[in-house]
PDB file of C-alpha atoms in Angstrom:
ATOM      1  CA  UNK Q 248     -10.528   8.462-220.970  1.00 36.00           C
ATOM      2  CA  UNK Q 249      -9.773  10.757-223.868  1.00 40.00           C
ATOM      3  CA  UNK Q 250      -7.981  13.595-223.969  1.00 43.00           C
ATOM      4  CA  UNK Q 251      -9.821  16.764-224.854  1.00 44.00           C
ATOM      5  CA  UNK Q 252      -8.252  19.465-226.919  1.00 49.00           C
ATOM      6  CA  UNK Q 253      -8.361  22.983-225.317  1.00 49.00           C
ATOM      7  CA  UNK Q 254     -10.688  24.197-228.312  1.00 51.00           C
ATOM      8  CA  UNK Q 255     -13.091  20.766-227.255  1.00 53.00           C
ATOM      9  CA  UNK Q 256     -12.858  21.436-223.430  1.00 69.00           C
ATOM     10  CA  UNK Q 257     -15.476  24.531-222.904  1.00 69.00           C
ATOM     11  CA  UNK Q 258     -17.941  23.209-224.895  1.00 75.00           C
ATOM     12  CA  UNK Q 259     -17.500  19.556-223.301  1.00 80.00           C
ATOM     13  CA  UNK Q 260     -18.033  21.261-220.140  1.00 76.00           C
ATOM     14  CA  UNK Q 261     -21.107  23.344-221.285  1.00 80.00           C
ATOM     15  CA  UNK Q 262     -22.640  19.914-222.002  1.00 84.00           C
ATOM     16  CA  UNK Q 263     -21.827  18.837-218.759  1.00 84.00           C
ATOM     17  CA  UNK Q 264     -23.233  21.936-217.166  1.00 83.00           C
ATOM     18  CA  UNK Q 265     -26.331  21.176-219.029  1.00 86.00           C
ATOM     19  CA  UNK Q 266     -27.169  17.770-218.258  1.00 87.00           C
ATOM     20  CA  UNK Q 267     -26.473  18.176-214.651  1.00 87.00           C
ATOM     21  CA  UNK Q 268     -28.886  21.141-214.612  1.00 88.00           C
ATOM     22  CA  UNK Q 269     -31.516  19.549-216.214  1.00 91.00           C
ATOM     23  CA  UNK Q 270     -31.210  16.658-213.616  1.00 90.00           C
ATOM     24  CA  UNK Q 271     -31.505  18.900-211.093  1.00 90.00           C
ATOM     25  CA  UNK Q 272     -34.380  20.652-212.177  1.00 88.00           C
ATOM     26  CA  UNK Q 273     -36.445  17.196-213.319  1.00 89.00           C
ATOM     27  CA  UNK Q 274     -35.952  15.500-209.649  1.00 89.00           C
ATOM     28  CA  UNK Q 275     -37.236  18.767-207.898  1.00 89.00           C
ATOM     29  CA  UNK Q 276     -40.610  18.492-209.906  1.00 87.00           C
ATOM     30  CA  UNK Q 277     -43.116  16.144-208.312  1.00 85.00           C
ATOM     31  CA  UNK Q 278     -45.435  13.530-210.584  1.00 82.00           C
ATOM     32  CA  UNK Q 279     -48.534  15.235-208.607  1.00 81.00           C
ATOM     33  CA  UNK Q 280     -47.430  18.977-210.332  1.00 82.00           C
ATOM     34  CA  UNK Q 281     -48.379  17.688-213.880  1.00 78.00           C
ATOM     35  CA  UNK Q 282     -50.782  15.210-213.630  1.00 79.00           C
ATOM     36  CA  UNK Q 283     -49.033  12.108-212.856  1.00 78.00           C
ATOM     37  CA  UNK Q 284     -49.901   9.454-210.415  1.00 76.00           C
ATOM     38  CA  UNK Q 285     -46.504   8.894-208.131  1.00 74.00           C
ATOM     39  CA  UNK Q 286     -47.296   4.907-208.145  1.00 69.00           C
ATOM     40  CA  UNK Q 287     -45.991   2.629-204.927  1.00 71.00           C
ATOM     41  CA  UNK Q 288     -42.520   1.700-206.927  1.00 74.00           C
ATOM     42  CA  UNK Q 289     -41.527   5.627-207.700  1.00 73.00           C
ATOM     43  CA  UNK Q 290     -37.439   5.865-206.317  1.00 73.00           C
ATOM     44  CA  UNK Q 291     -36.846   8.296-208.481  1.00 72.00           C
ATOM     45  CA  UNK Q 292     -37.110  11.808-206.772  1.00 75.00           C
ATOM     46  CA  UNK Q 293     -39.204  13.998-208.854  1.00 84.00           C
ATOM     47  CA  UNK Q 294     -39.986  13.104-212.118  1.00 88.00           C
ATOM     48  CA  UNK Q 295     -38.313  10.264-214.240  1.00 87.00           C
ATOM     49  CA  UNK Q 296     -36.516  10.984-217.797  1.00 90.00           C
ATOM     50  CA  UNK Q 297     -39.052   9.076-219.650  1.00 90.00           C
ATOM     51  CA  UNK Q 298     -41.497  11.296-217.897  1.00 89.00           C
ATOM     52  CA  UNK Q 299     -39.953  14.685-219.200  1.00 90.00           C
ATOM     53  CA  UNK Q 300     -39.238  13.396-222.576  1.00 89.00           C
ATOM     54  CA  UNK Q 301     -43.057  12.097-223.282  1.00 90.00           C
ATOM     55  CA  UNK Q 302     -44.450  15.653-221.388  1.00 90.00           C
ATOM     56  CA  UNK Q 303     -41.835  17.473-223.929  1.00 89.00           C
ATOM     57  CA  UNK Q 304     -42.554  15.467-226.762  1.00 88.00           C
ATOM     58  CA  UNK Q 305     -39.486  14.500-227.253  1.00 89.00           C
ATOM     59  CA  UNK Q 306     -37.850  10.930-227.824  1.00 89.00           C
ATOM     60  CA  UNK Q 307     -36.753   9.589-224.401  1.00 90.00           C
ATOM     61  CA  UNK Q 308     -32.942   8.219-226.223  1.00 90.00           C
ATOM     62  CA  UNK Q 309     -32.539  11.650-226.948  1.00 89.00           C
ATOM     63  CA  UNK Q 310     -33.648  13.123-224.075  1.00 90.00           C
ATOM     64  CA  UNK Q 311     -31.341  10.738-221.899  1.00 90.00           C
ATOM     65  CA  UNK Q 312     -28.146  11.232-224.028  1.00 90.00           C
ATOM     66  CA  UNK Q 313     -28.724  15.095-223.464  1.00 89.00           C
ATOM     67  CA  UNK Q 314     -28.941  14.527-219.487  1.00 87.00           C
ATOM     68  CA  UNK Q 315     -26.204  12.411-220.400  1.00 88.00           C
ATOM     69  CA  UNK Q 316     -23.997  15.095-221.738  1.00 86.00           C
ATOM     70  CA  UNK Q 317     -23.704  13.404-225.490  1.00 87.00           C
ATOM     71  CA  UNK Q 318     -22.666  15.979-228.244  1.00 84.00           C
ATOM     72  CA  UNK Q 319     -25.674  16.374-230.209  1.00 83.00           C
ATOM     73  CA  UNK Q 320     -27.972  19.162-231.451  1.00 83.00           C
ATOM     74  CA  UNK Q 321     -31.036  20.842-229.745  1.00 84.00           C
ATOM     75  CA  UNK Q 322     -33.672  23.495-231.364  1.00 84.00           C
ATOM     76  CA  UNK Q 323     -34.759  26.546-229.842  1.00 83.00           C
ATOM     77  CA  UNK Q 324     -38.620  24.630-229.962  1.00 84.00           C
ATOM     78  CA  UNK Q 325     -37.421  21.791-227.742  1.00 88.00           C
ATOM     79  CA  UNK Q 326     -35.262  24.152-225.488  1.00 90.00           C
ATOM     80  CA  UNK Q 327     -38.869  25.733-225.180  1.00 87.00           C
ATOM     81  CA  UNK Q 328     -40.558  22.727-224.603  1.00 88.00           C
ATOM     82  CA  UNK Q 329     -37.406  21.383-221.909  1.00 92.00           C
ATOM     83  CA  UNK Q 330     -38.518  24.993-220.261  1.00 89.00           C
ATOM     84  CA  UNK Q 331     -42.127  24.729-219.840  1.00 87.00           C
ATOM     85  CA  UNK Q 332     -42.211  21.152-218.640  1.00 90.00           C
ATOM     86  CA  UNK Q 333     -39.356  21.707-215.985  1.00 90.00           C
ATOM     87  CA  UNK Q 334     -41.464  25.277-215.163  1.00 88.00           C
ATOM     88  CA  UNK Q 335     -37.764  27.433-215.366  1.00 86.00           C
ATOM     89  CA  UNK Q 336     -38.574  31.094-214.436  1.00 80.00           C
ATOM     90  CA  UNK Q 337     -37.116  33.806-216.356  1.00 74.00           C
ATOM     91  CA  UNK Q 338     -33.503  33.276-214.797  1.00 75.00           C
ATOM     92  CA  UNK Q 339     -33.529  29.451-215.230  1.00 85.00           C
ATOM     93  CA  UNK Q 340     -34.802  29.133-219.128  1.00 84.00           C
ATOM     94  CA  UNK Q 341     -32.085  31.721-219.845  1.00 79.00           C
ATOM     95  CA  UNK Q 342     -29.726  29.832-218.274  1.00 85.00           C
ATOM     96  CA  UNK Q 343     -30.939  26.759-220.144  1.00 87.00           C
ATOM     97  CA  UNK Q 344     -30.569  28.269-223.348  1.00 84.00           C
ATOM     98  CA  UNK Q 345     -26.950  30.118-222.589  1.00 82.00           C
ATOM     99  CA  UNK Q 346     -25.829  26.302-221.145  1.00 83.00           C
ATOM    100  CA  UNK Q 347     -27.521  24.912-225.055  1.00 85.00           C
ATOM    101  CA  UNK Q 348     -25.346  27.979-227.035  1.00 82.00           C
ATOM    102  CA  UNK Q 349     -29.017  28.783-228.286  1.00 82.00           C
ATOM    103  CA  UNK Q 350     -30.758  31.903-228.767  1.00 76.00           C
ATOM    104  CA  UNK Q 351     -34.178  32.135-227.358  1.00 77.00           C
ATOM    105  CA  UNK Q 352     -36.557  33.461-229.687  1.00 72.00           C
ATOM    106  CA  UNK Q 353     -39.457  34.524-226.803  1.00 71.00           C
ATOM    107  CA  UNK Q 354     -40.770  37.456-225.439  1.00 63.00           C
ATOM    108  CA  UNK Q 355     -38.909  36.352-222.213  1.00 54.00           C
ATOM    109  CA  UNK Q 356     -35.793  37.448-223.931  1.00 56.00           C
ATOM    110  CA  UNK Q 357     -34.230  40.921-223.929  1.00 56.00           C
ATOM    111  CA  UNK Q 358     -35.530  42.882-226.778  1.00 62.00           C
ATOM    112  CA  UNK Q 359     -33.035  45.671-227.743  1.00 61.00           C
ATOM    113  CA  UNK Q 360     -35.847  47.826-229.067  1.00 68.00           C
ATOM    114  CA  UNK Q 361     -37.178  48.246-225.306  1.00 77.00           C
ATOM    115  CA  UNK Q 362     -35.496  51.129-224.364  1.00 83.00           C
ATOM    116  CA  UNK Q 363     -35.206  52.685-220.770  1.00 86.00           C
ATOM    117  CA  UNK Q 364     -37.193  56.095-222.677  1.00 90.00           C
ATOM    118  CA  UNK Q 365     -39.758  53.713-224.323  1.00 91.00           C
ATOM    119  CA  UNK Q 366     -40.640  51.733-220.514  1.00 91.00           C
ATOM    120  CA  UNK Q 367     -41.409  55.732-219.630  1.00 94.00           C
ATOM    121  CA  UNK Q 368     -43.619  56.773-221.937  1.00 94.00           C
ATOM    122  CA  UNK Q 369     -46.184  53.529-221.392  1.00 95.00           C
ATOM    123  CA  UNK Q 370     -46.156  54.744-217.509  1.00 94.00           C
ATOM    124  CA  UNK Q 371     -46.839  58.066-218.671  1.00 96.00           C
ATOM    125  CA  UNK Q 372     -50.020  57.143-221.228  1.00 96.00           C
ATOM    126  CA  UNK Q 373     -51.702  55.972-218.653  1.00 95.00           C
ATOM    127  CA  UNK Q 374     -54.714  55.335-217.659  1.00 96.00           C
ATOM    128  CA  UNK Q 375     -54.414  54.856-221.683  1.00 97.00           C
ATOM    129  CA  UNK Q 376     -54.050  50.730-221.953  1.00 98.00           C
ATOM    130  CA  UNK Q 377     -50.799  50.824-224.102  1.00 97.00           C
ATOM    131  CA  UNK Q 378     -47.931  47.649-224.929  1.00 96.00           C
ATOM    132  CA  UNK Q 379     -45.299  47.814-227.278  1.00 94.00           C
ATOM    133  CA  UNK Q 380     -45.708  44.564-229.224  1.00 92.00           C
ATOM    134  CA  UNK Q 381     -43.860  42.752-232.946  1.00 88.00           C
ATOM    135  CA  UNK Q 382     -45.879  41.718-235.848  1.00 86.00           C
ATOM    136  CA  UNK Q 383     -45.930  38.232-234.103  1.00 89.00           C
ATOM    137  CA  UNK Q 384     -47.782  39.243-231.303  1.00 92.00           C
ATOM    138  CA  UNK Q 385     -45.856  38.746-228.537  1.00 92.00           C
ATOM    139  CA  UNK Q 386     -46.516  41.491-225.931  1.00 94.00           C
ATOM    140  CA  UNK Q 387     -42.968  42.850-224.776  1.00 92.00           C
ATOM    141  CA  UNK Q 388     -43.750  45.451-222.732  1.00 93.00           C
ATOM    142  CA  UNK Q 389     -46.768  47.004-221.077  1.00 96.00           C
ATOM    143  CA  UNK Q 390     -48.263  49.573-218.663  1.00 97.00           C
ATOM    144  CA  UNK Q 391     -50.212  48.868-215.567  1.00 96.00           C
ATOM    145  CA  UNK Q 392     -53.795  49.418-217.259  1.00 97.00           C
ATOM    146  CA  UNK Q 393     -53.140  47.128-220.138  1.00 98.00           C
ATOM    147  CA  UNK Q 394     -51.804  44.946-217.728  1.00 97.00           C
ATOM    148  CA  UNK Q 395     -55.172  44.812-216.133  1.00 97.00           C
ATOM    149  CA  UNK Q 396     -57.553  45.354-218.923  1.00 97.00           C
ATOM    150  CA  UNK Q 397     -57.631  41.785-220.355  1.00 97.00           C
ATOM    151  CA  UNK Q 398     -56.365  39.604-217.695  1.00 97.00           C
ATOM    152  CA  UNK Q 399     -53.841  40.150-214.844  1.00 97.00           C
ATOM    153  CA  UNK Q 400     -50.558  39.550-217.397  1.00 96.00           C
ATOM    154  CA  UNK Q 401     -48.217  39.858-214.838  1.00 95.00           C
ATOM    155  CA  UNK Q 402     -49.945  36.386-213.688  1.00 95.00           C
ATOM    156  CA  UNK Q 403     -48.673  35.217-216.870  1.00 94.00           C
ATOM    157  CA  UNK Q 404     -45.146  33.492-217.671  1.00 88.00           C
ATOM    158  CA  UNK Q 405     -43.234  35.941-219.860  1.00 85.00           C
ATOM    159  CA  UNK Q 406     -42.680  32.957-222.443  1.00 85.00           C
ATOM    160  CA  UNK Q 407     -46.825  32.795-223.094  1.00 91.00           C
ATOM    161  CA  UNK Q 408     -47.302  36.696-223.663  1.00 94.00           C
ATOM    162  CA  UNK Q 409     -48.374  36.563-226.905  1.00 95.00           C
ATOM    163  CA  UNK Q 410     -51.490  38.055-228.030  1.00 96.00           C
ATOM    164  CA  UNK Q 411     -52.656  34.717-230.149  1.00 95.00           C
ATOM    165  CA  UNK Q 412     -51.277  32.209-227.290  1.00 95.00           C
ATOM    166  CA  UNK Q 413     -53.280  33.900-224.813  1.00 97.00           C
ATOM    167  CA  UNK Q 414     -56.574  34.788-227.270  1.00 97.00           C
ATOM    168  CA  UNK Q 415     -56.736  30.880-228.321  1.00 97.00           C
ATOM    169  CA  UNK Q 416     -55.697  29.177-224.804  1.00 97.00           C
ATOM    170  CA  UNK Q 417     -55.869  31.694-221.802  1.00 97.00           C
ATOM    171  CA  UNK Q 418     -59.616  31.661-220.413  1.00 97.00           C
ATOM    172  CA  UNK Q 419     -59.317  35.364-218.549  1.00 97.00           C
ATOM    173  CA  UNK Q 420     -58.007  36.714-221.700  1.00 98.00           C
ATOM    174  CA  UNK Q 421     -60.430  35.155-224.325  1.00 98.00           C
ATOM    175  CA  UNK Q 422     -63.486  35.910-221.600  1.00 97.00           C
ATOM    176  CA  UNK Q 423     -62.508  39.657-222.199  1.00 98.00           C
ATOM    177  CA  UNK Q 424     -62.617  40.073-225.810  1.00 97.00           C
ATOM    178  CA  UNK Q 425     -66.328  40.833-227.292  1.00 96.00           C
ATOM    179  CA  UNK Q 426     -67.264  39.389-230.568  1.00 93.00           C
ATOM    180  CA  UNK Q 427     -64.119  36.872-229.948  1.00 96.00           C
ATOM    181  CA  UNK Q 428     -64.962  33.756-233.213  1.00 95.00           C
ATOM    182  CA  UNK Q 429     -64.652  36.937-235.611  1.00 93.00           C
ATOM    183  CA  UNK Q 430     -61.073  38.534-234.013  1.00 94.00           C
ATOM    184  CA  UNK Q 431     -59.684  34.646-233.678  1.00 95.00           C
ATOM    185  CA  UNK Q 432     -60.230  34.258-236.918  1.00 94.00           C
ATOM    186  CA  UNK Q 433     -58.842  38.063-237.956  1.00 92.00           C
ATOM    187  CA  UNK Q 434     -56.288  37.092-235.887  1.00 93.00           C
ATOM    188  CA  UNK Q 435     -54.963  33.841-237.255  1.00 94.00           C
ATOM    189  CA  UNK Q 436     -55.267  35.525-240.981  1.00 92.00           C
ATOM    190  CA  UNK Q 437     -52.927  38.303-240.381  1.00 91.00           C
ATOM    191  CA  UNK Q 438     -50.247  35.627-238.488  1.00 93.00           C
ATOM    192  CA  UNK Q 439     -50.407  33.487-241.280  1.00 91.00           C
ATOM    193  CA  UNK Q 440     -49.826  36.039-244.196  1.00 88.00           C
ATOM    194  CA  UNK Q 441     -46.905  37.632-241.529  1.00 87.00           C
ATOM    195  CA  UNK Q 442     -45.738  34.678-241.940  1.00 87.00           C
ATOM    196  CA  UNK Q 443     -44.889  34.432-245.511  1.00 82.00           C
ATOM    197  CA  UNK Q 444     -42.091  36.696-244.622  1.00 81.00           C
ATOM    198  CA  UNK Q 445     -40.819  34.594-242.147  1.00 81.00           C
ATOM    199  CA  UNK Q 446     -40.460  30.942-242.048  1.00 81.00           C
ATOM    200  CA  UNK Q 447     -37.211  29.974-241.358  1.00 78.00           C
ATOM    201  CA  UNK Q 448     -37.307  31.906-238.561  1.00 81.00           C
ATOM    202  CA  UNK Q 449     -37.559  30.003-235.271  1.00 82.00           C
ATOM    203  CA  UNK Q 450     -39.274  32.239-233.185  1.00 84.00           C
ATOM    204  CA  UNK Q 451     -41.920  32.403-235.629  1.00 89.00           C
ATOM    205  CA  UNK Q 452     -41.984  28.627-236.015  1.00 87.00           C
ATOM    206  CA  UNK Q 453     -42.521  28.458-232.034  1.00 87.00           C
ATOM    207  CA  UNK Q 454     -45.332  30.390-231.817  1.00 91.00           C
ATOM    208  CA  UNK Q 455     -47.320  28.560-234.632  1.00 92.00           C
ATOM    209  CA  UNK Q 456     -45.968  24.577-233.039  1.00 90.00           C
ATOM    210  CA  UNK Q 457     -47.899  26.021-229.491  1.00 91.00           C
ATOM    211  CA  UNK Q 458     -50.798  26.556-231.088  1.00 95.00           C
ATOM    212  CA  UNK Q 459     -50.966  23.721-233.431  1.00 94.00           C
ATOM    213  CA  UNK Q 460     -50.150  21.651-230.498  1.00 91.00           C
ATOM    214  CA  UNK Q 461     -52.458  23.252-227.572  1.00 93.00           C
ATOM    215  CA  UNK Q 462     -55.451  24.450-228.889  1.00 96.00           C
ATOM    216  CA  UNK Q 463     -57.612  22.214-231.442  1.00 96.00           C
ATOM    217  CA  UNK Q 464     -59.809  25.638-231.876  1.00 96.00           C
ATOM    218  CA  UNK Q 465     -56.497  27.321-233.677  1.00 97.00           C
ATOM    219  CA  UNK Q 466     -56.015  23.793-235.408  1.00 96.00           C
ATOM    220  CA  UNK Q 467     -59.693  24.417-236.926  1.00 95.00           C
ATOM    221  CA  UNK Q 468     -59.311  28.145-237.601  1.00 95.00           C
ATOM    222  CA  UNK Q 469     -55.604  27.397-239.455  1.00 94.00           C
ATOM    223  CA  UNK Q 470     -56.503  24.839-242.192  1.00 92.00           C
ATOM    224  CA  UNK Q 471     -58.920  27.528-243.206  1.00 90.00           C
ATOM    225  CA  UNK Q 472     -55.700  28.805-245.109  1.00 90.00           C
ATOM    226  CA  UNK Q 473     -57.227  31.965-244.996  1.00 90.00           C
ATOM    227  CA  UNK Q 474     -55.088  35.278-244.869  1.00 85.00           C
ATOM    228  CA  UNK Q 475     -55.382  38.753-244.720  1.00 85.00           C
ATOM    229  CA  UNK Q 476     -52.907  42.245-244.013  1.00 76.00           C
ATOM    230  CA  UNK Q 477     -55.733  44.434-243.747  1.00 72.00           C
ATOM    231  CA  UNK Q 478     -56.558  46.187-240.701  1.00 68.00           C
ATOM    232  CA  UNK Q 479     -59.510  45.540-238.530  1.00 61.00           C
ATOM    233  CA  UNK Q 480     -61.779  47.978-237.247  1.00 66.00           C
ATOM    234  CA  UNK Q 481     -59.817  50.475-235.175  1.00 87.00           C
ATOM    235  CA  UNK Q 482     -62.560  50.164-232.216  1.00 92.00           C
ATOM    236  CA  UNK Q 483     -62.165  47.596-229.900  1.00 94.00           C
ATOM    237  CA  UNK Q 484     -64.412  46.181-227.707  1.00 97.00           C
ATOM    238  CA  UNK Q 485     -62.859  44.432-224.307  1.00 98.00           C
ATOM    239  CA  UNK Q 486     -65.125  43.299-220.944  1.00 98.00           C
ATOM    240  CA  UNK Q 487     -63.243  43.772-218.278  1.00 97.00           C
ATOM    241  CA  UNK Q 488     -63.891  42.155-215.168  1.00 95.00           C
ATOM    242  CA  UNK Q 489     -63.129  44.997-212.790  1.00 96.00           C
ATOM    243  CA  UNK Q 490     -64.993  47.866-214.210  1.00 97.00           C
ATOM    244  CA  UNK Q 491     -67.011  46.401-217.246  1.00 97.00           C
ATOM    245  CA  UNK Q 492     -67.391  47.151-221.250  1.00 98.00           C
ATOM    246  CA  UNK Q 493     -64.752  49.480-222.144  1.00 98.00           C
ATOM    247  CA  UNK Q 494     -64.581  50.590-226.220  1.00 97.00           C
ATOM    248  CA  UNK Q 495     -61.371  51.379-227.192  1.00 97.00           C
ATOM    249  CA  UNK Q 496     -59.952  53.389-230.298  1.00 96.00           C
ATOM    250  CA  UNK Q 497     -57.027  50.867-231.195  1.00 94.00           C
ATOM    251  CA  UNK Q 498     -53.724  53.275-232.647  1.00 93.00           C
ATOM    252  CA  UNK Q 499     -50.017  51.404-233.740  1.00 90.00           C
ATOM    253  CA  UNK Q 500     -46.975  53.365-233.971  1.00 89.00           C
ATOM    254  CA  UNK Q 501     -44.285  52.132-235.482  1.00 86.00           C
ATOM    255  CA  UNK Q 502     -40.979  51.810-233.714  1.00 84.00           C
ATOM    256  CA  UNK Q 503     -38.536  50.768-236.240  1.00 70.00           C
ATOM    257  CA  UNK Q 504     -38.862  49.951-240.288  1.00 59.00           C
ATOM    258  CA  UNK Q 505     -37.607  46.408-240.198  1.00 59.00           C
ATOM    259  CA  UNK Q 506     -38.210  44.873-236.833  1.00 61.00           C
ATOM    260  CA  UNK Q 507     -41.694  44.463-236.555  1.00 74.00           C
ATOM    261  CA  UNK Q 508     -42.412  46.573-233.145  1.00 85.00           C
ATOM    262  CA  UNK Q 509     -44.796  48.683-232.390  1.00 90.00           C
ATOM    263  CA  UNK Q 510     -46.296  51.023-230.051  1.00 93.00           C
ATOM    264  CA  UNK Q 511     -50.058  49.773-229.392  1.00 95.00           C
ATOM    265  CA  UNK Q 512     -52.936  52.137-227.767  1.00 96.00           C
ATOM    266  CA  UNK Q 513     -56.080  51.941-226.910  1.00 97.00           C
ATOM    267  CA  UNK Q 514     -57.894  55.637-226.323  1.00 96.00           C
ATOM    268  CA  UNK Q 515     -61.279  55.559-224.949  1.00 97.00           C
ATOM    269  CA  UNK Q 516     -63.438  55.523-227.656  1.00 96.00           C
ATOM    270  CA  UNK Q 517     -66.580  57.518-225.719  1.00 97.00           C
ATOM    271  CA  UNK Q 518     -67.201  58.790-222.364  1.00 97.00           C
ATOM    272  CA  UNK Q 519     -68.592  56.186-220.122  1.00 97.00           C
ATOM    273  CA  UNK Q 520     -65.024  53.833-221.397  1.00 97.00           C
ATOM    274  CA  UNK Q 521     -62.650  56.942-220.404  1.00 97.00           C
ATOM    275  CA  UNK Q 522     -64.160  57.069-216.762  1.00 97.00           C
ATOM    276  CA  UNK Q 523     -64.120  53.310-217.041  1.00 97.00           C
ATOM    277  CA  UNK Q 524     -60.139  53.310-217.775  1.00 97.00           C
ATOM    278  CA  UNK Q 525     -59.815  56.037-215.221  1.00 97.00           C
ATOM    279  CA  UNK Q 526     -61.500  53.897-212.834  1.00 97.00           C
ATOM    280  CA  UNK Q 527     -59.539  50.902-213.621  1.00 97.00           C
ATOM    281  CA  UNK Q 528     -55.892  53.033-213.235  1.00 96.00           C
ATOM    282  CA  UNK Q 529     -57.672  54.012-209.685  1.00 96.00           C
ATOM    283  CA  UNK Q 530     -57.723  50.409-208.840  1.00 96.00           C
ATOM    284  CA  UNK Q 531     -54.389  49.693-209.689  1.00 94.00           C
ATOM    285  CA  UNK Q 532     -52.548  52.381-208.502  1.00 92.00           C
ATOM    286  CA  UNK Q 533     -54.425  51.668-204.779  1.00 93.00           C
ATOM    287  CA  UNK Q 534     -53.299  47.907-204.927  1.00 91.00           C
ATOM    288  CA  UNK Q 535     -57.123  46.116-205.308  1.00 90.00           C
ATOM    289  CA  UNK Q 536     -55.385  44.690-208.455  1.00 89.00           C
TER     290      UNK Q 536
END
């Protein structure tokens, strides 16, 4: 057996941490939870490696040397992909990622521009929908009406709050936006011309691989090549399910000159949408949503 040197031995035993929690976590996961039939010969409890590597996309060698503690190197976008296929909660993926010495470039990780003064003033807009979200679109915070007003988001794993993710994949969401072919393809123009200004940046690169990769409508929309920093029109038009058409007045503050956050609002944009956000704050507040 060879000796380690103290400098080798923590990350040697990081590896080792790793590949016995991703064991764990693969043979707790059952072939009927993602689609695959368990077969008479199955001894393997939960799923098998080859199994996780194909539903990753990853090669299964690789995939097997990581579980087998080898020293090699893993991306944030296949730490992502490790995550979603093993469904890790919040605790778990950051674990994964702390265990990888990776940084995890998701909404599901702590953003230092959410501050305990910025969580109050969302709770105090409401019933104005408001989120504080970066020029990617992932939503990092929100208040309990916006949390209602396109889908119920809390239903939603922090890792797929992003405001293209959930507009190109996410049924509830995409049912609530009116005139949704023109803002998918507003949508997808602004993310690509973002991301001129940002691609080496992982995060950025994760976002765009999930779409490419789960939804052909995004795959159609993107070779259009088509880009655009303009703003759209500042009314918005959502149907919620609860209390029907709202029209919003859509207003961004900026949080901070290089990071990319914002403060996003929606004001009722006529009379008949402010009692219909009033209503909708009534609902939540009394626990019907």
């Amino acid at each position: 057996m060879t000796t380690l040197t103290p400098e080798a031995r923590p990350a040697e035993i990081r590896r080792h941490e790793l590949a016995g929690f991703l064991r764990s976590r693969r043979e707790r996961i059952t072939p009927e939870e993602v689609g695959l039939p368990r077969g008479r010969r199955r001894r393997t409890p939960g799923l098998r490696r080859e199994e996780v590597a194909q539903l990753s996309a990853v090669g299964v060698t690789w995939y097997t040397w990581l579980e087998q503690g080898r020293d090699i190197q893993v991306s944030a976008q296949v730490l992502d992909a490790l995550a979603r296929t093993l469904r890790l909660d919040g605790s778990e993926r950051a674990h994964l990622f702390g265990l990888a010495g990776a940084i995890d470039p998701t909404p599901a990780a702590t953003c230092p521009t959410l501050t305990p003064e910025l969580r109050e003033m969302l709770a105090k807009l409401e019933p104005m929908p408001a989120c504080v979200q970066n020029s990617r679109y992932d939503i990092l915070a929100y208040n309990r009406t916006y949390g209602q007003l396109l889908c119920d988001l809390d239903a939603v794993p922090a890792e797929d709050r992003n405001m293209m993710f959930l507009a190109f994949t996410h049924a509830p969401w995409r049912s609530a936006i009116v005139h949704l072919d023109e803002v998918l393809r507003l949508m997808a123009a602004k993310f690509r011309a973002g991301m001129a200004d940002h691609l080496a940046e992982p995060a950025w690169k994760l976002v765009l691989k999930r779409l490419l990769d789960e939804s052909a409508e995004f795959r159609g929309v993107w070779e259009r090549h088509e880009v655009t920093r303009s703003q759209a029109s500042k009314v918005k038009e959502f149907l919620n399910p609860h209390v029907g058409l709202v029209r919003v007045v859509h207003t961004d503050l900026w949080l901070g000159r290089d990071s990319g956050a914002r403060l996003l609002t929606y004001t009722a944009a006529d009379d008949v949408s402010r009692e219909r956000l009033d209503r909708l704050q009534e609902l939540v507040l009394s626990g019907a949503l």
